[in-house]
Coordinates of C-alpha atoms and ligand atoms in Angstrom, one line a residue:
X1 CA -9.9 -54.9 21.2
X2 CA -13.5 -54.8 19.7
X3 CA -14.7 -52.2 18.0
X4 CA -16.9 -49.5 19.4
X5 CA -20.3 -48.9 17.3
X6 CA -20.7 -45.5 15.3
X7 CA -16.2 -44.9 15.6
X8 CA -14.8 -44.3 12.1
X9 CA -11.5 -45.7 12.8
X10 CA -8.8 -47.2 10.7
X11 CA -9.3 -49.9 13.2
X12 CA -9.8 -52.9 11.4
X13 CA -7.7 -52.3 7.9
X14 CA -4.6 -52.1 9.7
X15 CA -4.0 -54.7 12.2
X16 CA -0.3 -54.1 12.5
X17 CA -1.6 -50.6 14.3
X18 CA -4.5 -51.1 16.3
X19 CA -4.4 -47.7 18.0
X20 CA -7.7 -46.5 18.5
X21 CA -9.5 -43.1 17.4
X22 CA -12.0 -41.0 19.4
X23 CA -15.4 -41.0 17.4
X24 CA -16.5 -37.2 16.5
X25 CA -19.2 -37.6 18.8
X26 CA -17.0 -38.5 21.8
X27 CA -14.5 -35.6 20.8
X28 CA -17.5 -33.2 20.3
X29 CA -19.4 -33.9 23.4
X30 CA -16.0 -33.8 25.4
X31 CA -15.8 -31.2 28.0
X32 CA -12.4 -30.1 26.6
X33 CA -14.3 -29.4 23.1
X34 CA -16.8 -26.9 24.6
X35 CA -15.0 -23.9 24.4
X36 CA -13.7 -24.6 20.7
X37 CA -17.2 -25.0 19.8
X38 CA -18.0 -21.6 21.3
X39 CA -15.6 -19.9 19.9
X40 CA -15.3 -21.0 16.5
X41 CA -19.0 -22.7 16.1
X42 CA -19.7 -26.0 15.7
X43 CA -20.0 -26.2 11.8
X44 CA -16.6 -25.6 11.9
X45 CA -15.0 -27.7 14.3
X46 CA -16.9 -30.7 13.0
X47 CA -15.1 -29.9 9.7
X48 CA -11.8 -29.6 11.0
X49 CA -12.1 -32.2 13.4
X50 CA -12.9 -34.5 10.2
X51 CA -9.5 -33.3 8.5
X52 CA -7.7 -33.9 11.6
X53 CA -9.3 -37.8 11.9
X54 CA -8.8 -38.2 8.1
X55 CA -4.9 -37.4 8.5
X56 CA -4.6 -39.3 11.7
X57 CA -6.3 -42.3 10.1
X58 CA -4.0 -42.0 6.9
X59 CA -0.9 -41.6 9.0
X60 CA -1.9 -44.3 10.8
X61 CA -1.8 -46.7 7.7
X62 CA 1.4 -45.8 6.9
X63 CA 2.6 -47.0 10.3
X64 CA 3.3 -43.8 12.1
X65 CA 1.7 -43.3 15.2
X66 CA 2.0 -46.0 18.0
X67 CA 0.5 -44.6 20.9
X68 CA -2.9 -44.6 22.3
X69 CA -4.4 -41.0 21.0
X70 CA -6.3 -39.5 24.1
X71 CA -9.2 -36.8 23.5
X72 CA -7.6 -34.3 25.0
X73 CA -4.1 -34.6 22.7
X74 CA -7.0 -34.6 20.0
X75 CA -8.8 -31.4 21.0
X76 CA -5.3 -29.5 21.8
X77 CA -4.5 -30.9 17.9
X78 CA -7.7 -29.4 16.9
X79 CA -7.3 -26.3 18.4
X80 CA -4.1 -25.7 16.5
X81 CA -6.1 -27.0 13.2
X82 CA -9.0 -24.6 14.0
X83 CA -6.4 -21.2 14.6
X84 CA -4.5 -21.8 11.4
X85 CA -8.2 -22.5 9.5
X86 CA -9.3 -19.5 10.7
X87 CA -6.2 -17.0 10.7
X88 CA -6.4 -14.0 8.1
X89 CA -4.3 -13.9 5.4
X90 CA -3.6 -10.5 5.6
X91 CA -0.7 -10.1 7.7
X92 CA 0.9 -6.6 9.2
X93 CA 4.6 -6.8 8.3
X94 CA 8.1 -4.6 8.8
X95 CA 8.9 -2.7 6.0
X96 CA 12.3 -3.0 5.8
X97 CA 12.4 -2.2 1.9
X98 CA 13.5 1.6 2.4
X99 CA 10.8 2.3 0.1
X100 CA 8.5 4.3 2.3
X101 CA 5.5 4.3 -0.2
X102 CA 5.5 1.0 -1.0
X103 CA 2.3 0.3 -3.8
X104 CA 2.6 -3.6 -3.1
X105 CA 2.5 -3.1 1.1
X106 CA -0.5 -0.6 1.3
X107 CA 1.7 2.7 0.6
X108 CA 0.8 5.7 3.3
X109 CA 0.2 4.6 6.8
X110 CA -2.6 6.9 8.4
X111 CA -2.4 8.6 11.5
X112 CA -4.4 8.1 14.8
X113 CA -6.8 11.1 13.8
X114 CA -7.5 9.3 10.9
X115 CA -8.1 5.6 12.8
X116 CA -10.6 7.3 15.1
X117 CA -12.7 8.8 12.3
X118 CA -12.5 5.1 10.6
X119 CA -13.6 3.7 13.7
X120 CA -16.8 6.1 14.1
X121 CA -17.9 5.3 10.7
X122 CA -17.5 1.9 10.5
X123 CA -19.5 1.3 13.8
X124 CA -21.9 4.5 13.9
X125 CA -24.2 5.9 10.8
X126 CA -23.3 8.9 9.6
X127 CA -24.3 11.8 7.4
X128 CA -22.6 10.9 4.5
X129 CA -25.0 11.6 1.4
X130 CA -27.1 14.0 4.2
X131 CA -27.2 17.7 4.6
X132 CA -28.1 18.0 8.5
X133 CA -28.5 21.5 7.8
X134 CA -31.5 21.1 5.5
X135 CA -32.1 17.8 6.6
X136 CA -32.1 17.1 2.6
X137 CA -30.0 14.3 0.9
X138 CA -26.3 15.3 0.4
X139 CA -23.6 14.8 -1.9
X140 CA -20.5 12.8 0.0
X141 CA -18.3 15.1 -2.1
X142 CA -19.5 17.9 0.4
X143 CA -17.6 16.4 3.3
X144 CA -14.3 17.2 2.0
X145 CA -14.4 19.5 -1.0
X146 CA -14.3 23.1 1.0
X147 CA -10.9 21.5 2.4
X148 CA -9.6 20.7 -0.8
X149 CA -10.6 23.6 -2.6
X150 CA -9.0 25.9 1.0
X151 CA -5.9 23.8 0.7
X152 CA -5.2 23.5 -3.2
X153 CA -6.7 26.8 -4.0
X154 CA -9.5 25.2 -6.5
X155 CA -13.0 26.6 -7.1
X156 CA -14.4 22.6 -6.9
X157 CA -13.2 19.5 -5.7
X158 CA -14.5 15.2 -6.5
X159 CA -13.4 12.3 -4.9
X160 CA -12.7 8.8 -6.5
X161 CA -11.3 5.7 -6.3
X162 CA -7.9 6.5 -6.7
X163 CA -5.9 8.6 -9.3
X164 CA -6.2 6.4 -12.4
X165 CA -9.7 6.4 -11.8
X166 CA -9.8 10.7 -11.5
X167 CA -7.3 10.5 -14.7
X168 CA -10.1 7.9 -16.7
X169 CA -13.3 10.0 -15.7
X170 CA -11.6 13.0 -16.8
X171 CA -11.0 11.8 -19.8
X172 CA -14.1 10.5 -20.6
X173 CA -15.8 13.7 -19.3
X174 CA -14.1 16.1 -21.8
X175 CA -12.7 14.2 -24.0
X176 CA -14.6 11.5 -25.3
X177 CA -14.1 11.3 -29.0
X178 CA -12.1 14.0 -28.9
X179 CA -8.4 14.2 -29.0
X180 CA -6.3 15.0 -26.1
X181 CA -3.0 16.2 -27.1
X182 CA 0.2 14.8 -24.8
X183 CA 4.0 15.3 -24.6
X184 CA 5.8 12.1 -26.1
X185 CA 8.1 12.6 -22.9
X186 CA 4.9 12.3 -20.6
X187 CA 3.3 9.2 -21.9
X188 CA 4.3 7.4 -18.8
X189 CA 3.5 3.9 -17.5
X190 CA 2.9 3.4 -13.7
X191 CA 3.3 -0.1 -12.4
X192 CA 0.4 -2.2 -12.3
X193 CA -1.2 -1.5 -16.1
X194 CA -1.7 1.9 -15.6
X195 CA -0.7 3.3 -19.1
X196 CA -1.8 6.6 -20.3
X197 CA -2.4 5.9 -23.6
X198 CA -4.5 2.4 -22.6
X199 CA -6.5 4.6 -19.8
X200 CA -6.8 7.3 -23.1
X201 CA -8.5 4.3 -24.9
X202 CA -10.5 3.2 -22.5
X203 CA -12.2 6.5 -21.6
X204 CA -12.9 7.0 -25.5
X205 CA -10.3 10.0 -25.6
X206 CA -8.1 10.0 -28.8
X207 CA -4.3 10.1 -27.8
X208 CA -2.7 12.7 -30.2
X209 CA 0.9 12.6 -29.3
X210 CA 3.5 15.2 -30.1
X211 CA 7.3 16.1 -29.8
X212 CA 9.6 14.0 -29.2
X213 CA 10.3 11.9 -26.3
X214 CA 13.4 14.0 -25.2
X215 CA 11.7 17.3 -27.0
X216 CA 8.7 19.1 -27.1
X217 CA 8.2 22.9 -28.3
X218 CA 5.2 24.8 -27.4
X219 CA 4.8 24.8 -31.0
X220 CA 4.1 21.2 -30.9
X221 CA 1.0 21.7 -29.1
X222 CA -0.1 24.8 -31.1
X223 CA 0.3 22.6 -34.4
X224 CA -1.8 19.6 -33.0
X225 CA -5.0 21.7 -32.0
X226 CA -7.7 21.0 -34.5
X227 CA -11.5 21.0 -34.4
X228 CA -11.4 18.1 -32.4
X229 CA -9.3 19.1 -30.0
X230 CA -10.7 18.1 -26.5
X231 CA -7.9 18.7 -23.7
X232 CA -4.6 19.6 -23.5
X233 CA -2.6 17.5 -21.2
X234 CA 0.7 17.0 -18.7
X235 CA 1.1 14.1 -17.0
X236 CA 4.0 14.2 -13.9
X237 CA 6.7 11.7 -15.0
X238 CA 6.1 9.9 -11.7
X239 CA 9.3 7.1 -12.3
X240 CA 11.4 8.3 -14.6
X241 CA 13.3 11.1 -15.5
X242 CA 14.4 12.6 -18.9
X243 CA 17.8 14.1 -18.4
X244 CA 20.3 16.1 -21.0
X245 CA 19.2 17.5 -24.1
X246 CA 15.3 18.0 -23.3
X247 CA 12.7 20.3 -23.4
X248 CA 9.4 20.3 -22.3
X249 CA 6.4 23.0 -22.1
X250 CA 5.6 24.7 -19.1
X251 CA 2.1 24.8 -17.9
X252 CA 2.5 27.9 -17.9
X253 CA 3.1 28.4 -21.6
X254 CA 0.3 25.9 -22.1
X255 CA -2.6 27.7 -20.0
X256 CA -2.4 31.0 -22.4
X257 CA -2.6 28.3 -25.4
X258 CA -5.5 26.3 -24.2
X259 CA -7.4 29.8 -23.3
X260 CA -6.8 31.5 -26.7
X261 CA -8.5 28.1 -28.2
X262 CA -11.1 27.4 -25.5
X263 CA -9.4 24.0 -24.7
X264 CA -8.8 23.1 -20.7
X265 CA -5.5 22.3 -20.1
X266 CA -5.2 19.4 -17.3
X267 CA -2.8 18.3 -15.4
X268 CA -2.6 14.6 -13.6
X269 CA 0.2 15.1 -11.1
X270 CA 0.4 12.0 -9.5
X271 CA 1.7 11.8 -6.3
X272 CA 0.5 15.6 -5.8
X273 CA 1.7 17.2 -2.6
X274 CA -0.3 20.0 -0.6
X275 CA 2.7 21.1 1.0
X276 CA 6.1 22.7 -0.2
X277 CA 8.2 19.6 0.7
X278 CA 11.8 21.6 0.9
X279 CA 10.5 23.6 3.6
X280 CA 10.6 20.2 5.5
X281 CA 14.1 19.7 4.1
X282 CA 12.8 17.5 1.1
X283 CA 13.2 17.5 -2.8
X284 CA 10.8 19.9 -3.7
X285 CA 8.1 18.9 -5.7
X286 CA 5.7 21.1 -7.7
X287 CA 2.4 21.7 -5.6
X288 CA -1.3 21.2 -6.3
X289 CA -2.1 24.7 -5.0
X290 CA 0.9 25.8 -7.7
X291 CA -0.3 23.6 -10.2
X292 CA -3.6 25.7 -9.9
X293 CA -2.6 29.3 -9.5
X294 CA 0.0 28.5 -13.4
X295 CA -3.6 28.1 -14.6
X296 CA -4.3 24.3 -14.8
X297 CA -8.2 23.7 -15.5
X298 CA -8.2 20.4 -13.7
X299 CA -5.5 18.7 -10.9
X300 CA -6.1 14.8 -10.7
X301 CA -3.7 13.2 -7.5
X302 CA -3.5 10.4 -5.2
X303 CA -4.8 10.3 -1.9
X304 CA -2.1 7.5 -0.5
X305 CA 1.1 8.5 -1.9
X306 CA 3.0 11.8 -0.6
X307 CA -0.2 13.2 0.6
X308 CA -0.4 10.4 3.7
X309 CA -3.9 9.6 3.2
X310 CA -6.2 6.4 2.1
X311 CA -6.1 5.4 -1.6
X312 CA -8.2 8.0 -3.8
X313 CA -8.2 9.9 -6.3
X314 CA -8.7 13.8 -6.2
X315 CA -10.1 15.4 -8.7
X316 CA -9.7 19.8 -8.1
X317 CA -10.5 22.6 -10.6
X318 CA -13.1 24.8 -12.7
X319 CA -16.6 24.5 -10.8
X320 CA -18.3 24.0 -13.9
X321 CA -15.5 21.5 -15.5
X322 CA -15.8 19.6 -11.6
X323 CA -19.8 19.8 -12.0
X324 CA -19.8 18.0 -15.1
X325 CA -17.6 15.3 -14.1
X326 CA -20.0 14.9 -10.8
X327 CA -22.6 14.1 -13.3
X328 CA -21.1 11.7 -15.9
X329 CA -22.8 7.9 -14.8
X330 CA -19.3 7.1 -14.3
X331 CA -18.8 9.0 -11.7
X332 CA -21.5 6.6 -9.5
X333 CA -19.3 3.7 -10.3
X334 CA -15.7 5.0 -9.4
X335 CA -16.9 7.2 -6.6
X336 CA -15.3 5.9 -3.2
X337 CA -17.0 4.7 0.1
X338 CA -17.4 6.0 3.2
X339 CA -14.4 4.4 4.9
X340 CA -12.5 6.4 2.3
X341 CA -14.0 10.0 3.5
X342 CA -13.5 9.2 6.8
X343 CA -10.2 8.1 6.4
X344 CA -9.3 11.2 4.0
X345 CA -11.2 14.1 5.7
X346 CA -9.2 14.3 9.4
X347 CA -5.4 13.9 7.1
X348 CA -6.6 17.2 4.7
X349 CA -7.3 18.6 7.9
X350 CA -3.7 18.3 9.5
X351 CA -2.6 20.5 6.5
X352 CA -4.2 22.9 8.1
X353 CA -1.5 23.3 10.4
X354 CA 1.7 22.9 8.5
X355 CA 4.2 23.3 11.0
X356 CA 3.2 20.5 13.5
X357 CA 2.7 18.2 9.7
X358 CA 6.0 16.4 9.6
X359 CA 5.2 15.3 13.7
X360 CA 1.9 14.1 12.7
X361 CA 1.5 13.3 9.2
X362 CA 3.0 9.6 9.6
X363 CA 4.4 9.6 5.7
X364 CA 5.9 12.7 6.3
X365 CA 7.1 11.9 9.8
X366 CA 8.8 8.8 8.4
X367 CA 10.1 10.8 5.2
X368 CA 11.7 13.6 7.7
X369 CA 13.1 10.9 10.1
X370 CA 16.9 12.5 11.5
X371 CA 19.4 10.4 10.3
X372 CA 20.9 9.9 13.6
X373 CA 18.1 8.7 14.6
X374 CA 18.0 5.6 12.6
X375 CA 21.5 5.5 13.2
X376 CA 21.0 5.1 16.9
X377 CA 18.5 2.6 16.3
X378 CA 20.5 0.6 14.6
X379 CA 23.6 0.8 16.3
X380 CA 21.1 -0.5 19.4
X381 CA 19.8 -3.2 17.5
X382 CA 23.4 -4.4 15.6
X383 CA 24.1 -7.4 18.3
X384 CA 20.9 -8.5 18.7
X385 CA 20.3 -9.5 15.3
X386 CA 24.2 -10.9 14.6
X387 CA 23.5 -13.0 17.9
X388 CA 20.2 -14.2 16.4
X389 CA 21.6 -15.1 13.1
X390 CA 24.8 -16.8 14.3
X391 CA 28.3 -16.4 12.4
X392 CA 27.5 -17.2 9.4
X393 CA 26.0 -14.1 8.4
X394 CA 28.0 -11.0 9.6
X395 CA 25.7 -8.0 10.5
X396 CA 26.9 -3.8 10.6
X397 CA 25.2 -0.9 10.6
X398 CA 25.3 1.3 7.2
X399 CA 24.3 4.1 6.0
X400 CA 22.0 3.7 2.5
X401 CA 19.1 5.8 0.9
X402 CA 15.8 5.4 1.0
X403 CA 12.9 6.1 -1.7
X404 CA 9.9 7.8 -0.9
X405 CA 8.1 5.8 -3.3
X406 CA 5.2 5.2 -5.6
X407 CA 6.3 7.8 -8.3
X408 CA 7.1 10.5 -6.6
X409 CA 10.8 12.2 -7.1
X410 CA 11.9 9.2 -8.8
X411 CA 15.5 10.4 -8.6
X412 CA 16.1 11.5 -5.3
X413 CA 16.8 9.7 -2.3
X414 CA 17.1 10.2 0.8
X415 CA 20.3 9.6 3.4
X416 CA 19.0 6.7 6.0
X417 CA 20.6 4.2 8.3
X418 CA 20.2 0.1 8.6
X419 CA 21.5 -2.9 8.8
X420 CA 23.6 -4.9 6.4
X421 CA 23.9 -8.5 6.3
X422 CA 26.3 -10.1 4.4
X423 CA 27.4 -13.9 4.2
X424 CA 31.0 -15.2 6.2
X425 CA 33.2 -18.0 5.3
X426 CA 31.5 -19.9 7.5
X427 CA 28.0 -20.1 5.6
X428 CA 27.8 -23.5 4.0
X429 CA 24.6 -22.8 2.2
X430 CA 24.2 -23.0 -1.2
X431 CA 22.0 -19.3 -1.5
X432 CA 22.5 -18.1 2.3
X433 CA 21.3 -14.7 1.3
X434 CA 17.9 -16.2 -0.4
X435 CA 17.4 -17.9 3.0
X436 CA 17.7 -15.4 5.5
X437 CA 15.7 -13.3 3.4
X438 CA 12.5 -16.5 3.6
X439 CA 13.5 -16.8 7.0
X440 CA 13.0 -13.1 7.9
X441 CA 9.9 -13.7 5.9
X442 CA 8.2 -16.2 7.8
X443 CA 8.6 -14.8 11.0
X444 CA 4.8 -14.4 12.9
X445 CA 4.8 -10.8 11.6
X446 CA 7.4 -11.0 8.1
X447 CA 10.2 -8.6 8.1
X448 CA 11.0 -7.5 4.0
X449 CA 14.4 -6.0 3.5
X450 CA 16.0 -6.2 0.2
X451 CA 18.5 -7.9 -1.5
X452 CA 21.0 -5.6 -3.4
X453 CA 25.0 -6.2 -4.1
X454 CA 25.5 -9.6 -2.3
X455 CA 23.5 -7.7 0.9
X456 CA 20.7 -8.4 2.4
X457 CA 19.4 -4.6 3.5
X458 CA 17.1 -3.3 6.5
X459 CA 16.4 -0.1 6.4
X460 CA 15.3 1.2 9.7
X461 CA 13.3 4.6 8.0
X462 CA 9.7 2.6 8.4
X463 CA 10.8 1.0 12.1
X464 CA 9.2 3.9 14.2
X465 CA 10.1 3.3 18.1
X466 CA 6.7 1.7 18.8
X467 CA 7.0 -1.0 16.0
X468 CA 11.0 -1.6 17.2
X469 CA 9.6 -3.4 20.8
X470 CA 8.0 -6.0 18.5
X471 CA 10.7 -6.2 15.6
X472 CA 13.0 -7.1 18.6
X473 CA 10.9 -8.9 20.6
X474 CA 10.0 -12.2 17.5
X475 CA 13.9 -11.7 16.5
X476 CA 14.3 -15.2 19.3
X477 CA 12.3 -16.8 16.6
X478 CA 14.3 -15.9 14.1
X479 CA 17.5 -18.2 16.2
X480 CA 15.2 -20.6 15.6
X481 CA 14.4 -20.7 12.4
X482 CA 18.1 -20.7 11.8
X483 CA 19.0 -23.5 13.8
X484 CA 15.9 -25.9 11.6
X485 CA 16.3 -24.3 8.2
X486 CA 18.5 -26.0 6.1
Ligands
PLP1 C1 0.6 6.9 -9.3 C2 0.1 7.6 -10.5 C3 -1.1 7.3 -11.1 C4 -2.0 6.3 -10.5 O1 -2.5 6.7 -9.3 P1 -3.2 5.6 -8.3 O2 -3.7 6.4 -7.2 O3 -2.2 4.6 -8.0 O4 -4.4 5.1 -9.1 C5 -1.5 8.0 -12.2 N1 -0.7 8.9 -12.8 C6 0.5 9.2 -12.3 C7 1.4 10.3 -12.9 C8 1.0 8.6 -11.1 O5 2.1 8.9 -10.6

């Protein structure tokens, strides 16, 4: 064999293999690279196509492969370099969790109405900062606030980035170097470094606690207002519950206190519903619209949590409190995009019609999902899966509870149906549990369960029928990766 001018081959240094490599120029200029370059550009394929000859040449020197390497093995071994180079690392999964809001997988899913408008704005301009009325600039706040304020019951209405974002420029817009007096019982962490009295700090606010954290008298409050008094404030206690010997203040009792000293009384409610929930056979929940009419100067709530919307933060209240925040420099830098609007503005208007919500509202569709429903589901899907994972794991259908989620009604769950797996005597390995979990998780689109009393848990609330064709559909994938994984 000679060697071929311009081929960077191992050719040469290894004499006990002298299988021989296509050049990059004879792989490039090969008919079956032309499409690869047009699809993925031919920076690119040059790049991978280097990786793949670099491997190839190193595998080679360790004696591996023996057979003459054709171009076309090369370019379908390239292809497969250039789709995992290329794929996204975002990934749509199954959430299986039976946490329906789930912070770390995106929380609320939107609906279609909601899609469209993303659509229009991502690929059309728009009138977001422009009054075609007047044909005058605009402020993007206008495209949703008259919704808000029809739905909450507010004079004024501002949209940010999300909550802790509304709960920091409110803060900082009444309340910098000025005390805002708190509950001890409300001084509440939300996962993720959101901490009231850090966000207090960073917005210049001074955090003057009172009470106790089981106990706090309106009396507390009224002792605590001085000079510098800036706000009075309740936060929702989004994960946690105080239970037994408490008290806490009402708003109510708390609007006539803040009034006789001229001190707004705020409210940041968290998750923040528009809707009475029980009259969809939920926990109830306090509403914005309530939160309002007991007197609260300001409302701050998310837009992806029980509301069912993109992540935002709403900001509702007195127009000339709402005004002010509009103009703190702040409000420039947390103020959201226009992805967010478009996303936001067609879910506030489903509220509109509150008895077709829990059909169209998907986070309230999935949180009003019949029992019996899931139950069928997963009566359906029960030998599928135990066929798919073999006998040693034993699958049954169970009833458990699902969460709604990010903060809201910590305490109450709600009745679902799933699938158990559990471990037989015939499972010989050593965390069988901790495997099917990875192998569930590395599935084309990962299924996440979770792992609680020596069970591996699917939840079927989030597994709406048109997802269910897919979930079944990979689950021959799954027998595979049970037959290879040790
Ligand atoms: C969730 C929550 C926040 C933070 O809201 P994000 O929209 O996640 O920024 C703040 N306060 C309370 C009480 C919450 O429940």
């Amino acid at each position: 064999m000679t060697m071929k001018a311009g081929t960077d081959t191992a050719h040469g240094v290894n004499p006990i293999n002298p299988v021989h490599l296509p050049s990059v120029d004879a792989v490039l200029s090969d008919a079956s690279c032309l499409p690869l370059i047009a699809q993925y550009g031919r920076t690119q394929t040059l790049a991978a196509l280097r990786v793949l000859l670099a491997e190839l040449r190193a595998a080679m020197l360790t004696g591996k492969p023996a057979s003459e390497i054709s171009i076309t093995s090369l370019t379908a071994q390239l292809e497969h370099q250039l789709i995992r180079a290329t794929s996204s690392p975002m990934k749509q999964v199954f959430n299986l969790t039976g946490t329906v809001l789930h912070t770390n997988l995106g929380r609320a899913l939107l609906p279609d109405e909601a899609v469209q408008s993303v659509v229009a704005a991502l690929t059309a301009p728009m009138n977001l900062e422009f009054d075609l009325s007047t044909g005058k600039r605009g402020d993007r706040d206008d495209l949703v606030e008259s919704l808000l304020c029809e739905l909450t019951g507010a004079e004024a209405a501002t949209v940010v980035n999300n909550n802790a974002a509304a709960v920091l420029l409110m803060l900082n817009t009444l309340a910098q170097d000025k005390e805002v007096v708190v509950s001890r019982g409300e001084l509440v962490e939300i996962g993720g470094a959101f901490r009231i009295p850090d966000i207090m700090t960073r917005a210049g606010a001074v955090l003057r606690e009172v009470g106790t954290t089981n106990r706090t008298h309106l009396a507390d409050y009224t002792s605590a207002i001085a000079e510098n008094t800036g706000l009075l404030m309740k936060v929702h206690c989004s994960n946690y519950a105080i239970t037994g010997f408490t008290k806490s203040v009402e708003l109510e009792q708390l609007v006539p206190l803040g009034r006789s000293h001229k001190i707004p009384a705020v409210v940041d409610l968290g998750s923040g519903t528009l809707v009475d929930l029980a009259e969809y056979g939920l926990p109830r929940e306090t509403t914005v619209r309530e939160t309002i009419a007991a007197g609260a100067d300001l409302v701050t709530f998310s837009g992806d949590k029980l509301l069912g919307g993109p992540q935002a933060g709403l900001i509702v209240g007195r127009a000339d409190l709402i005004a002010k925040i509009k103009r703190n420099p702040l409000k420039r830098a947390l103020r959201v995009g226009k992805l967010t609007l478009a996303a936001l503005e067609p879910v506030l208007r489903l509220y509109k019609a509150p008895e077709l919500l829990a059909e169209r509202l998907t986070t309230l569709r999935l949180l009003t999902r019949p029992q019996a429903q899931m139950r069928a589901q997963a009566e359906m899907m029960q030998p599928i899966l135990q066929r798919m994972v073999g006998a040693e794991y034993e699958v049954s259908t169970e009833p458990l509870m699902s969460q709604i989620g990010s903060g809201a009604l910590p305490i109450d769950q709600l009745p679902s149906f799933g699938l158990a797996l559990r471990t037989t005597a015939a499972n010989q390995h050593s965390n069988p549990l901790g495997r099917l979990e990875k192998m569930l998780r590395e599935l084309p689109r990962p299924v996440l369960g979770r792992i609680s009393r020596d069970t591996l848990w699917l939840d079927l609330r989030c597994l709406e029928s048109a997802d269910q064709q897919g979930f079944i559909a990979q689950l021959e994938q799954l027998a595979q990766l049970n037959s290879t994984h040790s």
